[in-house]
Coordinates of C-alpha atoms and ligand atoms in Angstrom, one line a residue:
X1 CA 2.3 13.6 -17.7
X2 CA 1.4 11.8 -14.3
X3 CA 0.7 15.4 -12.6
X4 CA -2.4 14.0 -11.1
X5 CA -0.3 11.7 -8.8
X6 CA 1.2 14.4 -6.8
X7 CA -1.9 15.7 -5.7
X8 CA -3.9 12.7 -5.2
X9 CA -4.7 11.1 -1.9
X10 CA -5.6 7.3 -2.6
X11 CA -8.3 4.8 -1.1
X12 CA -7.3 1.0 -1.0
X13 CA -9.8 -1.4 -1.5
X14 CA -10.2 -4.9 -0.5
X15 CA -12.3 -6.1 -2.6
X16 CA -13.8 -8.9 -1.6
X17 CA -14.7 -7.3 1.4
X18 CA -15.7 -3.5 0.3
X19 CA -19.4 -3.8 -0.7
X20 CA -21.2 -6.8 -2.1
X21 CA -23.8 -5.6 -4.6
X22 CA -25.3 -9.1 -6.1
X23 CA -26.0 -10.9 -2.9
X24 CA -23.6 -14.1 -3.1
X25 CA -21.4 -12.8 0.1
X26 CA -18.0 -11.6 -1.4
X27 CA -17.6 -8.5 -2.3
X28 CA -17.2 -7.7 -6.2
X29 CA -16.3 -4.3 -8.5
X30 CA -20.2 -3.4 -9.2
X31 CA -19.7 -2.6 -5.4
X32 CA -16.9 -0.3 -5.6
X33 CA -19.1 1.5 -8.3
X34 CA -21.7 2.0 -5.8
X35 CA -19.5 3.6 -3.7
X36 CA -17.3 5.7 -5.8
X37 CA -19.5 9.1 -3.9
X38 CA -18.5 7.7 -0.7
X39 CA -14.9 7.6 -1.5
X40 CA -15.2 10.7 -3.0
X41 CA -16.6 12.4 0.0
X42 CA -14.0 11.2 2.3
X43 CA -12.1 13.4 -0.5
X44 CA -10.0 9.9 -2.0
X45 CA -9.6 10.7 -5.5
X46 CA -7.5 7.6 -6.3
X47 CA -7.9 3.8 -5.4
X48 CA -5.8 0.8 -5.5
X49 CA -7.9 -2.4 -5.6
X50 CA -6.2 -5.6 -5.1
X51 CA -5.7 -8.2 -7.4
X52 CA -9.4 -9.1 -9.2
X53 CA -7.2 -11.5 -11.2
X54 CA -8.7 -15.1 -11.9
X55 CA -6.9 -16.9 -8.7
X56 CA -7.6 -19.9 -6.9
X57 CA -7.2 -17.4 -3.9
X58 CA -4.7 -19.8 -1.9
X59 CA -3.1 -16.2 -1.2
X60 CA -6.0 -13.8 -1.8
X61 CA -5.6 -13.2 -5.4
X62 CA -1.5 -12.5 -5.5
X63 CA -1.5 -16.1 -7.0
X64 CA -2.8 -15.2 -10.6
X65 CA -4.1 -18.0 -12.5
X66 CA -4.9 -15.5 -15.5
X67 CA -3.4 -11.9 -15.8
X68 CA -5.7 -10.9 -18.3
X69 CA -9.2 -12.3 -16.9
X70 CA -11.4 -11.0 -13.8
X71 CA -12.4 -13.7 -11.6
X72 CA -15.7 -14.7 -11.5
X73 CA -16.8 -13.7 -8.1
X74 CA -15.7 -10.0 -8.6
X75 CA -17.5 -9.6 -12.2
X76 CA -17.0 -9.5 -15.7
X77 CA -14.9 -6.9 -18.0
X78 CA -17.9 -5.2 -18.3
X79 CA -18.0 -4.1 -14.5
X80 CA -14.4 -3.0 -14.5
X81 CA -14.9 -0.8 -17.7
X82 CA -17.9 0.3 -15.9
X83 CA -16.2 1.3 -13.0
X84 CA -13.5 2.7 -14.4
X85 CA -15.6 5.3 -16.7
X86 CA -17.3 5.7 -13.6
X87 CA -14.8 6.8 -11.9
X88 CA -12.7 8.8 -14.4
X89 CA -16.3 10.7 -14.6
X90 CA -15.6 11.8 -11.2
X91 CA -12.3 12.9 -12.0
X92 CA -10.7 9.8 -10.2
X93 CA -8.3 7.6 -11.0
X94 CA -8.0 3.2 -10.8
X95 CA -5.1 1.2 -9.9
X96 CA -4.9 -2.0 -10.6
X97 CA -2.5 -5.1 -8.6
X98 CA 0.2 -6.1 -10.8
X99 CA 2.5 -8.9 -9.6
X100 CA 5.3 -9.7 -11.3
X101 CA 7.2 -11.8 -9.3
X102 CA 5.3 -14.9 -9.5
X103 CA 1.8 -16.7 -10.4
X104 CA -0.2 -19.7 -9.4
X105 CA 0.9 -22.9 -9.8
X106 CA -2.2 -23.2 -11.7
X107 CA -1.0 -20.8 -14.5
X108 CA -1.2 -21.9 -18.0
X109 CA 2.2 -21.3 -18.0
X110 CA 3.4 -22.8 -15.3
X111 CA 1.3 -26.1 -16.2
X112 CA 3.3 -26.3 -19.3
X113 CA 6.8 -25.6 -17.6
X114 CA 6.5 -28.4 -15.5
X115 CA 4.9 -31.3 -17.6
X116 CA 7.8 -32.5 -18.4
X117 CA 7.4 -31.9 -22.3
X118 CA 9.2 -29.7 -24.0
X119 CA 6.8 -26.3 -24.2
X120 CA 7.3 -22.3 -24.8
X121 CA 7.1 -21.9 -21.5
X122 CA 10.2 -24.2 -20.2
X123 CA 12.6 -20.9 -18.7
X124 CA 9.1 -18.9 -17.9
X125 CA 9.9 -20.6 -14.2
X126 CA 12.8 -21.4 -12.6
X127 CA 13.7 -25.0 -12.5
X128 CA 17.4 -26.8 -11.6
X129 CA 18.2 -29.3 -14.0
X130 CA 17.5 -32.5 -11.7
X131 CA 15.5 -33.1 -9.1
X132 CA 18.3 -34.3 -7.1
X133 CA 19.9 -31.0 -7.3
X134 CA 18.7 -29.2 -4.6
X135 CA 20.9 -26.6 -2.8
X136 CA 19.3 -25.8 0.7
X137 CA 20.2 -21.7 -0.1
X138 CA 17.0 -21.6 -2.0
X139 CA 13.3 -22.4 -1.4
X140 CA 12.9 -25.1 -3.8
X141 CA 9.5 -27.3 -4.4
X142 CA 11.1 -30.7 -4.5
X143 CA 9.6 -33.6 -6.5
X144 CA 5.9 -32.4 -7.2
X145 CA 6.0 -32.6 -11.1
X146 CA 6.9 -34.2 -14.0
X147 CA 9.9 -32.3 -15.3
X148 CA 12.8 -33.4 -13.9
X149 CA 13.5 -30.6 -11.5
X150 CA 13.0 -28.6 -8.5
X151 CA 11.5 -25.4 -9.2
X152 CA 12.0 -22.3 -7.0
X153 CA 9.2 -20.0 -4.9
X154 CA 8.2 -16.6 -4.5
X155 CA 6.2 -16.4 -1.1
X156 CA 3.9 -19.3 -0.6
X157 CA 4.1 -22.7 -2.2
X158 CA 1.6 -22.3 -4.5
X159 CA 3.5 -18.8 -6.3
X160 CA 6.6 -20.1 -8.0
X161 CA 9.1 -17.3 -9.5
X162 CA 8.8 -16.5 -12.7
X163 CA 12.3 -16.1 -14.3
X164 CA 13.9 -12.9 -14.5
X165 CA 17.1 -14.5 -14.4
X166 CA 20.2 -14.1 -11.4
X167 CA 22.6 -11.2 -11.1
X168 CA 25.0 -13.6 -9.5
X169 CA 25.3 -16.9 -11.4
X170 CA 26.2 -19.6 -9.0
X171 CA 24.6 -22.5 -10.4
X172 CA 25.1 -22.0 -13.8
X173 CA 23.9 -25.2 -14.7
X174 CA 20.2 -24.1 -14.5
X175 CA 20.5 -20.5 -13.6
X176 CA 20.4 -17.7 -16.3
X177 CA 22.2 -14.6 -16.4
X178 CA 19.3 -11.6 -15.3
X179 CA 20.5 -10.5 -18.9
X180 CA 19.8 -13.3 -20.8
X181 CA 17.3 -14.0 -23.3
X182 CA 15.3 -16.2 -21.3
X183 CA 14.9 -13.6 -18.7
X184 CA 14.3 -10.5 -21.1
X185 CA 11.4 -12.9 -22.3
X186 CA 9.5 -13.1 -19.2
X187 CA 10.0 -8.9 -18.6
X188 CA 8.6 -9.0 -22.7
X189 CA 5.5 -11.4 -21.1
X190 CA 5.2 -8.8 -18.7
X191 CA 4.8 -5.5 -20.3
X192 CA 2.3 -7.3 -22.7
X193 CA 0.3 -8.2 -19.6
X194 CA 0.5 -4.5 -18.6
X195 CA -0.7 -3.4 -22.3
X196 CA -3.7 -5.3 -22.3
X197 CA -4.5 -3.2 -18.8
X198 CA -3.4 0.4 -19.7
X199 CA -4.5 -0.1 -23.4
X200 CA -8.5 -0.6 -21.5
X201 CA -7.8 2.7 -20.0
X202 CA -6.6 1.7 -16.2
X203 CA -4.2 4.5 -14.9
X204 CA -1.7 2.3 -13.5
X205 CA -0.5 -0.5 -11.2
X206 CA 0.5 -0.8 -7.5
X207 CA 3.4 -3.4 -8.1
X208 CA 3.4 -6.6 -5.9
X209 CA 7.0 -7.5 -4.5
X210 CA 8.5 -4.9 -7.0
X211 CA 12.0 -5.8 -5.6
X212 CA 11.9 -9.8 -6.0
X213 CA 12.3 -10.1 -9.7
X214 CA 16.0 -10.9 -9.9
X215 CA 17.7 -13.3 -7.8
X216 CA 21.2 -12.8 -6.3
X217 CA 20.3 -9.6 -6.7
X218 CA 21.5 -8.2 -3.5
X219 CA 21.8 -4.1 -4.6
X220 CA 18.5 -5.0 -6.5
X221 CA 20.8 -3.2 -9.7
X222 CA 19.4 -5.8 -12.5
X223 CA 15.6 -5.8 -11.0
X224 CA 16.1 -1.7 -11.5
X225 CA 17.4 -2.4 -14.8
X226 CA 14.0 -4.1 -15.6
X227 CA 12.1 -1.2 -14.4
X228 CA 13.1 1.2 -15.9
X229 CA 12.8 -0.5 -19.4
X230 CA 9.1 -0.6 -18.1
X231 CA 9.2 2.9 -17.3
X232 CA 10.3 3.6 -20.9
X233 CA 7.7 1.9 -21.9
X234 CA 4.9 3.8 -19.7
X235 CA 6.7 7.1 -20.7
X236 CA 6.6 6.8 -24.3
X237 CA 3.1 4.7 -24.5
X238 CA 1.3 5.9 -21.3
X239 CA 2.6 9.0 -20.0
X240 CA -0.4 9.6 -18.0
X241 CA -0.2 6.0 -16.0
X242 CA 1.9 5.6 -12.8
X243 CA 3.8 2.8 -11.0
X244 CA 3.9 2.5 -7.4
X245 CA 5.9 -0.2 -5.7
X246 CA 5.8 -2.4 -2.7
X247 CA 9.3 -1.9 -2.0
X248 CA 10.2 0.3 0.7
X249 CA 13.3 1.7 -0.4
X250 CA 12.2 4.8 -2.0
X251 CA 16.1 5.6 -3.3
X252 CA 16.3 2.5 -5.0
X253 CA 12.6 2.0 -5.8
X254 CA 11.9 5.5 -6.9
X255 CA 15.7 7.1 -8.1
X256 CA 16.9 3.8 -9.5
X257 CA 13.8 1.7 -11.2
X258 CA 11.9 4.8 -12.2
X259 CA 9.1 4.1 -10.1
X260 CA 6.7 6.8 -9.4
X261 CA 6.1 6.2 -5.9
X262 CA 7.1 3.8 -3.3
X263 CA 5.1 2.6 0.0
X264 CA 6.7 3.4 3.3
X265 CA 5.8 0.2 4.6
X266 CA 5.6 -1.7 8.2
X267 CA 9.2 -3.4 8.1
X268 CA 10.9 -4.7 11.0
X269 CA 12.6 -2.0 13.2
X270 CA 12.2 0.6 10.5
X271 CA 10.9 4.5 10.1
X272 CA 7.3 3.5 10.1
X273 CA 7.0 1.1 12.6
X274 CA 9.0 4.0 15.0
X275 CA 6.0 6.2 14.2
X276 CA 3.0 3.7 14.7
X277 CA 4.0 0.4 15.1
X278 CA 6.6 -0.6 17.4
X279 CA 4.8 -2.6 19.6
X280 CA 7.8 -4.4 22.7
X281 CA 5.9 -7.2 24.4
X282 CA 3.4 -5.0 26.3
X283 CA 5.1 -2.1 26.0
X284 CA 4.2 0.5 22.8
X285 CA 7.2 2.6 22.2
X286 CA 6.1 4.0 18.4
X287 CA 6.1 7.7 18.4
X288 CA 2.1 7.8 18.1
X289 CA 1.4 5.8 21.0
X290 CA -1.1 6.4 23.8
X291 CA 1.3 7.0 27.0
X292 CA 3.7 7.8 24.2
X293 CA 7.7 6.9 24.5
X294 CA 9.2 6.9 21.1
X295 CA 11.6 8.6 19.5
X296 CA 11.1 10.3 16.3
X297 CA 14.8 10.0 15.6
X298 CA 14.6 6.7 14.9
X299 CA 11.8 7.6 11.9
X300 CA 13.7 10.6 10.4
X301 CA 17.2 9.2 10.7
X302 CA 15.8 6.6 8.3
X303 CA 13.1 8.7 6.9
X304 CA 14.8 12.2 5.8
X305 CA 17.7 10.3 3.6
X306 CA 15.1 8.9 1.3
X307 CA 13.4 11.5 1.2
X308 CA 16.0 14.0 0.1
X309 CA 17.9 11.1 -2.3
X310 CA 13.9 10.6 -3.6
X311 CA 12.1 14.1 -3.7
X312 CA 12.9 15.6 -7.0
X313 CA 11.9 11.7 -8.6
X314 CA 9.2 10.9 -7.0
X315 CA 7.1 9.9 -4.1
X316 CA 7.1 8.1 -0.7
X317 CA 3.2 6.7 0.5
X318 CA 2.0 6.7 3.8
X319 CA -0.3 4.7 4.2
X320 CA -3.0 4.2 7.5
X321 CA -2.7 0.7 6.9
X322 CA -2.8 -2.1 3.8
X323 CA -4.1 -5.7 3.5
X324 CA -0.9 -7.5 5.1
X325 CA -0.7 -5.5 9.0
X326 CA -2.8 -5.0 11.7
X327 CA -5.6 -2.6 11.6
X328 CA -4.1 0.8 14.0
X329 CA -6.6 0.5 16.3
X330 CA -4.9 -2.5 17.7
X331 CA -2.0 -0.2 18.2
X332 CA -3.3 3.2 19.0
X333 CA -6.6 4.8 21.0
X334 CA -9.0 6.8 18.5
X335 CA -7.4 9.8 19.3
X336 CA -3.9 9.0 18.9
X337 CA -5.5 7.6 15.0
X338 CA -6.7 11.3 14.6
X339 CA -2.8 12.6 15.4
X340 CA -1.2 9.7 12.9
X341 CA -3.9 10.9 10.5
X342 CA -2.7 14.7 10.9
X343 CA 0.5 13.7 10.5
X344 CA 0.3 11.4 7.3
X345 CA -2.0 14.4 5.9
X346 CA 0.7 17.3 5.7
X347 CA 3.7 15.0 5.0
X348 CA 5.2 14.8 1.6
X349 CA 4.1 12.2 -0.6
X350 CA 1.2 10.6 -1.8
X351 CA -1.2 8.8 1.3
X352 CA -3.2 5.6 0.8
X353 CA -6.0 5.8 3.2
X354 CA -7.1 1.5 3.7
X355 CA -10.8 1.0 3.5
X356 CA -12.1 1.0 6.6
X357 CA -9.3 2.7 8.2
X358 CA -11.5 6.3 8.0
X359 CA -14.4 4.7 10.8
X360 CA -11.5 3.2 13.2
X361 CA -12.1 -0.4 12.0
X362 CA -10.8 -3.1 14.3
X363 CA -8.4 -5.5 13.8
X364 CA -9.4 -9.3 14.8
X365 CA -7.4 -11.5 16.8
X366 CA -9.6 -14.2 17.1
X367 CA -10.4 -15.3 13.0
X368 CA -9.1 -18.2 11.3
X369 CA -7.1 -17.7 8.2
X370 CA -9.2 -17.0 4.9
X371 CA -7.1 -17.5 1.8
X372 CA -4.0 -17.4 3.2
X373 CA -4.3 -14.5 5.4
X374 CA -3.1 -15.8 8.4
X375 CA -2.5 -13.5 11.0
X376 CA -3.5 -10.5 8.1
X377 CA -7.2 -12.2 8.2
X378 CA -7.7 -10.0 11.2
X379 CA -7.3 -6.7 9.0
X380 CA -9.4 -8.2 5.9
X381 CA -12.8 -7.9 6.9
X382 CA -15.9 -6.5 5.5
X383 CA -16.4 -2.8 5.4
X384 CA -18.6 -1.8 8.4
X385 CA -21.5 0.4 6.3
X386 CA -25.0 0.5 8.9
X387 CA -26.5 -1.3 11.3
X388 CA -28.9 -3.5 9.0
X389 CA -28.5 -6.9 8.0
X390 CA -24.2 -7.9 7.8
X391 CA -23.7 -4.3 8.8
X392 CA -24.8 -3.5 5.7
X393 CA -21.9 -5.0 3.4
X394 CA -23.8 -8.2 2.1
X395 CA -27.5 -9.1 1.6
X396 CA -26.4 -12.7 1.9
X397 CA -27.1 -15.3 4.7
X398 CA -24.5 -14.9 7.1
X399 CA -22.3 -18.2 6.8
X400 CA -21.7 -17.2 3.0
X401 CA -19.7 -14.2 3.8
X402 CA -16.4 -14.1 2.9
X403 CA -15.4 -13.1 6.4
X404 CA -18.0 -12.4 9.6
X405 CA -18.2 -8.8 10.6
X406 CA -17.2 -7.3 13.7
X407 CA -20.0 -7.4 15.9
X408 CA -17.6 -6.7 19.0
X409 CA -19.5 -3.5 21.3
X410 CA -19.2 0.4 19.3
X411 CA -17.6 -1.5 16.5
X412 CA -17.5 1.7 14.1
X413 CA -20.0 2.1 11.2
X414 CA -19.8 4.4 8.0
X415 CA -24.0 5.3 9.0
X416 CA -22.3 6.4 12.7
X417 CA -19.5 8.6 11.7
X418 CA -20.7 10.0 8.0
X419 CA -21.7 13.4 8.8
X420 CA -21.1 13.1 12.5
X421 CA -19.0 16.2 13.8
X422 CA -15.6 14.9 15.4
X423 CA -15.8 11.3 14.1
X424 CA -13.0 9.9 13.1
X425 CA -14.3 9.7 9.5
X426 CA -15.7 14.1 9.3
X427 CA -12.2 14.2 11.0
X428 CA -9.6 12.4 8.3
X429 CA -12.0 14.3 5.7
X430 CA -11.4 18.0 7.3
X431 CA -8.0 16.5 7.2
X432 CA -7.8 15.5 3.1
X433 CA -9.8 18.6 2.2
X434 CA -7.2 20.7 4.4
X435 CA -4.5 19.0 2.2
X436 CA -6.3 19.0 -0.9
X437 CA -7.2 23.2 -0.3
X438 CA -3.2 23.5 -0.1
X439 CA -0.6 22.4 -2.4
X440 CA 1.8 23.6 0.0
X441 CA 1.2 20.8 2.5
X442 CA 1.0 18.2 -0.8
X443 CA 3.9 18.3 -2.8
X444 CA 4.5 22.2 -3.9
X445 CA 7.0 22.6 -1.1
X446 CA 9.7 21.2 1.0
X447 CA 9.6 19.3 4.5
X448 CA 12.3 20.8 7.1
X449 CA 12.2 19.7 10.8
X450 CA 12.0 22.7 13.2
X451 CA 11.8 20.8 16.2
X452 CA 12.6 16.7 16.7
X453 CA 15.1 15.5 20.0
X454 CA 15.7 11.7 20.6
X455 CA 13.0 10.5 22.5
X456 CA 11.5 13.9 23.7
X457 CA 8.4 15.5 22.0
X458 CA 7.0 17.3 20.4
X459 CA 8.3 17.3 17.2
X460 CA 7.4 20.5 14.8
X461 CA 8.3 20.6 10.8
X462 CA 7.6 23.2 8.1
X463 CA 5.6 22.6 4.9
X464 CA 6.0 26.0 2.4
X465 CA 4.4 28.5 4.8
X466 CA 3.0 26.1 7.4
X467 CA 4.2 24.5 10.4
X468 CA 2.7 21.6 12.1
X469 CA 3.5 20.7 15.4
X470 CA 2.3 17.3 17.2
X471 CA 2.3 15.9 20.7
X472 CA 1.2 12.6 21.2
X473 CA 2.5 12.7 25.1
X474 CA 1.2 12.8 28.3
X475 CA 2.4 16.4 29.2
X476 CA 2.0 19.5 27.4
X477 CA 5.0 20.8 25.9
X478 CA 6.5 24.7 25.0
X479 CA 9.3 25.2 22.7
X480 CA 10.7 28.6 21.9
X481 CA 9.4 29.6 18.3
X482 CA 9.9 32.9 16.3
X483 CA 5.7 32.7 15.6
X484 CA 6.2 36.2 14.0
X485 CA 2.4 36.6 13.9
X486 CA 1.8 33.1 12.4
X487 CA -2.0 32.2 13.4
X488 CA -3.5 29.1 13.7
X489 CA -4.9 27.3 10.7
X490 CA -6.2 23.7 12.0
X491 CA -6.0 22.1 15.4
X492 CA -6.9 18.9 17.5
X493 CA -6.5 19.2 21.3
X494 CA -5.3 22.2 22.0
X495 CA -2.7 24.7 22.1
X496 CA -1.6 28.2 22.9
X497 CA 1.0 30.7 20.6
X498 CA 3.2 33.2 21.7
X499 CA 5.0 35.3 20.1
X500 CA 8.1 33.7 21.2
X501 CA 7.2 30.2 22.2
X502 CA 4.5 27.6 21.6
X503 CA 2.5 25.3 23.5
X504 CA 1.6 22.2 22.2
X505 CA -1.0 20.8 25.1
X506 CA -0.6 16.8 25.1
X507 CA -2.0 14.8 22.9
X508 CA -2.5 17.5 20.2
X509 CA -1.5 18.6 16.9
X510 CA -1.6 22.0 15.2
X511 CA -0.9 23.6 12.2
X512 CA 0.2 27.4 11.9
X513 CA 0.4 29.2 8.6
X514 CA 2.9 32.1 8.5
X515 CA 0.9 34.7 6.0
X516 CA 3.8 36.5 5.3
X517 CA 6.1 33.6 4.7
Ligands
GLC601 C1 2.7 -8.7 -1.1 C2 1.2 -8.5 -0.9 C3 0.8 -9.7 0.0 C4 1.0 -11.0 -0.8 C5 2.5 -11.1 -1.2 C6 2.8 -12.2 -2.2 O1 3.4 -8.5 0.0 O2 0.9 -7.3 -0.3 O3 -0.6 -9.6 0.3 O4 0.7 -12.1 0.0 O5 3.0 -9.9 -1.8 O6 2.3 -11.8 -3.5
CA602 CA1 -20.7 -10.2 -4.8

């Protein structure tokens, strides 16, 4: 069964921009090979690489041109099944980028649907029947093929939707029912393309746009539908692989589709941007914040219903960071990072820790988009290793990298912090081996809040036999607390324990273990 998920703390790779081992500037899988004892040390034991599909990369790779090819400039076959015996040799595990929700408009398939002739893959896409039938409700490319038709998006222009049908039929003309045929043969197309990756070995997929597959879908019930046929499938045929989805709705995601895990993502005005993103203007009023003024009310009134509706399913991912938001240094000091990693550490769930993320990388302001990055370019670049040539990432001249490195002063460096007592890096590791050393503070036990008022700090929750209690504010804080000879167990800042009260001093987290608990 998928018991190695619930223990695992995951590494995400970029990978054009991990570690370039054949010189030509982009980053490529031989690389991630090299590094597989980095990750390791950091104490990741699972990585999510993004998509390494054949792409014309006019959105990074999540345009796939060819589900079942590597693109050239990340390898061959050979390199993935090298990294992935590589890996499973280290007991770690590879995630591949699946995304179902659209292609390129330079997929074979899509090439066919909209020449105009009649081909297999005429209801792969969704096309009205006309090209003058256009209703404004959806985003429709108008008039850029042959077939007579308008054919509907995904994200960008160049990812049209593949067809998994509509809940709702409003246009019945050209729309089909999310339980037709038609749509039931693109969620066949899809679970062959899923085969061909799990029969090579790979343990599983993060899932692009999980939640887009049916249209009209509002309570996302038919999308579910198709997931959990998938989940069937992984069950009986790959009971060792997992699904995580970008979906952010863990009681739909994980309770209704059968997905293993979902990603507490960065959505607007939600749990996780309360935490460390809620940037007002000038103003920072996340929870983790330097100066802090948030209110961790906002993140668990959201937070703790998914959790319970989710916890005996599956799991919710926190992750430092991913490809599509600012780095956190552009929200948070390097200290308050250290508290945010504390906290992601002894929560429920399973953490993703973004490359880059364990030195303190910076996010860039000032780049122009790459491959339809746009203001996510900023959070894309290459992986900050030493101080030789390209920091280390690239033997190649320095206008063939994929991205220029951030030269900007005490820019962070793997060679800097590796071994360094107090880095940020020696301090996220202390932190995974802490977690790793105690299935308590990974999924073995609960998560109850001891302590958490609207707008006030600090807030304190139990794990098994631990508590944690953090205090990203200005002021120290003392709350009465039955410590009943609890001693300390890990700390950053500083603290004091009572036997009836504790003292958090600001900007400090701690972690008390009650023996006799
Ligand atoms: C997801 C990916 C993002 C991509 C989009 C379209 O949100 O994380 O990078 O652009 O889907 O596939
Ligand atoms: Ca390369």
């Amino acid at each position: 069964m998928t018991d190695w998920l619930k223990n695992s703390v995951f590494y995400q790779i970029y990978p054009q921009s991990f570690f370039d081992s054949n010189s030509d500037g982009i980053g490529d899988l031989h690389g991630i090979t090299v590094k597989l004892d980095y990750i390791k040390d950091l104490g990741c034991d699972a990585i999510w690489i993004n998509p390494i599909y054949d792409s014309p990369f006019m959105d990074a790779g999540y345009d796939v041109r060819d589900y079942c090819k590597i693109a050239p400039r990340y390898g061959t076959m050979d390199d993935l099944m090298h990294l992935l015996d590589e890996a499973h040799k280290r007991g770690m595990k590879i995630l591949l980028d699946l995304v179902p929700g659209h292609t390129s408009d330079t997929n074979e398939w899509f090439k066919q649907a909209r020449s105009g002739f009649p081909t297999e893959f005429d209801d792969r896409y969704i096309f009205t029947k006309s090209v003058w039938d256009a209703p404004p409700e959806y985003r429709l490319m108008c008039g850029v093929c042959q077939r007579d038709g308008n054919y509907l998006v995904n994200y960008f222009s160049s990812q049209p939707a593949l067809n998994y049908g509509f809940y709702e039929v409003t246009h019945p003309e050209w729309q089909y029912s999310s339980d037709s045929p038609e749509a039931w043969a693109t969620v066949g197309a899809l679970k062959d393309i899923m085969r061909f990756w799990l029969d090579k070995g790979i343990d599983g997929f993060r899932v692009d746009m999980a939640d887009s597959l049916v249209k009209n879908d509002d309570e996302k019930i038919a999308t579910a539908k198709i997931w959990r046929d998938v989940r069937m499938m992984m069950d009986r045929d790959y009971p060792d692989a997992v699904l995580i989805s970008e979906w952010s709705n863990p009681q739909r995601a994980i309770v209704n589709a059968g997905f293993h895990a979902d990603f507490y993502l960065d959505h607007q005005g939600n749990g996780y941007n309360a935490l460390f993103r809620n940037k007002q203007g000038s103003d920072n009023l996340s929870f983790f914040a330097d100066g802090a003024h948030g209110d961790i009310e906002a993140f668990l009134a959201e937070y703790l219903p998914q959790y319970h509706f989710s916890k005996d399913s599956g799991y919710i991912s926190f992750m430092t960071n991913n490809h599509d938001m600012p780095r956190a240094t552009f929200y948070m000091s390097e200290w308050m990072i250290r508290l945010s990693h504390a906290f992601m550490m002894t929560m429920p769930g399973v953490p993703f820790v973004y490359y880059g993320d364990e030195i303190g990388m910076r996010y860039r302001t000032d780049l122009i988009s790459v491959e339809g990055g746009f203001s996510r370019t900023g959070s894309r670049t290459p992986m900050q290793w030493n101080h030789e040539k390209n920091m280390g990432f690239s033997d190649a001249d320095e206008d063939m990298l994929y991205l220029p490195l951030d030269y900007s002063e005490g820019s962070p460096t793997v060679e800097d912090q590796q071994g360094v007592g107090g880095s940020i890096f020696e301090n996220l590791k202390s932190l995974i081996a802490l977690r790793k050393a105690n299935p308590e503070l990974m999924n073995e036990s609960g998560f109850e809040v001891v302590y958490a008022r609207a707008k006030e700090y600090p807030f304190v929750y139990r794990r098994g036999s631990f508590t944690a209690f953090i205090n990203p504010s200005d002021d120290d804080k003392t709350i009465d607390y039955d410590t009943n000879g609890a001693k300390e167990y890990y700390f950053l800042g500083g603290y004091e324990i009572n036997e009836n009260s504790v003292t958090i001093r600001s900007r400090s987290f701690l972690l008390i273990r009650h023996e006799n608990a």
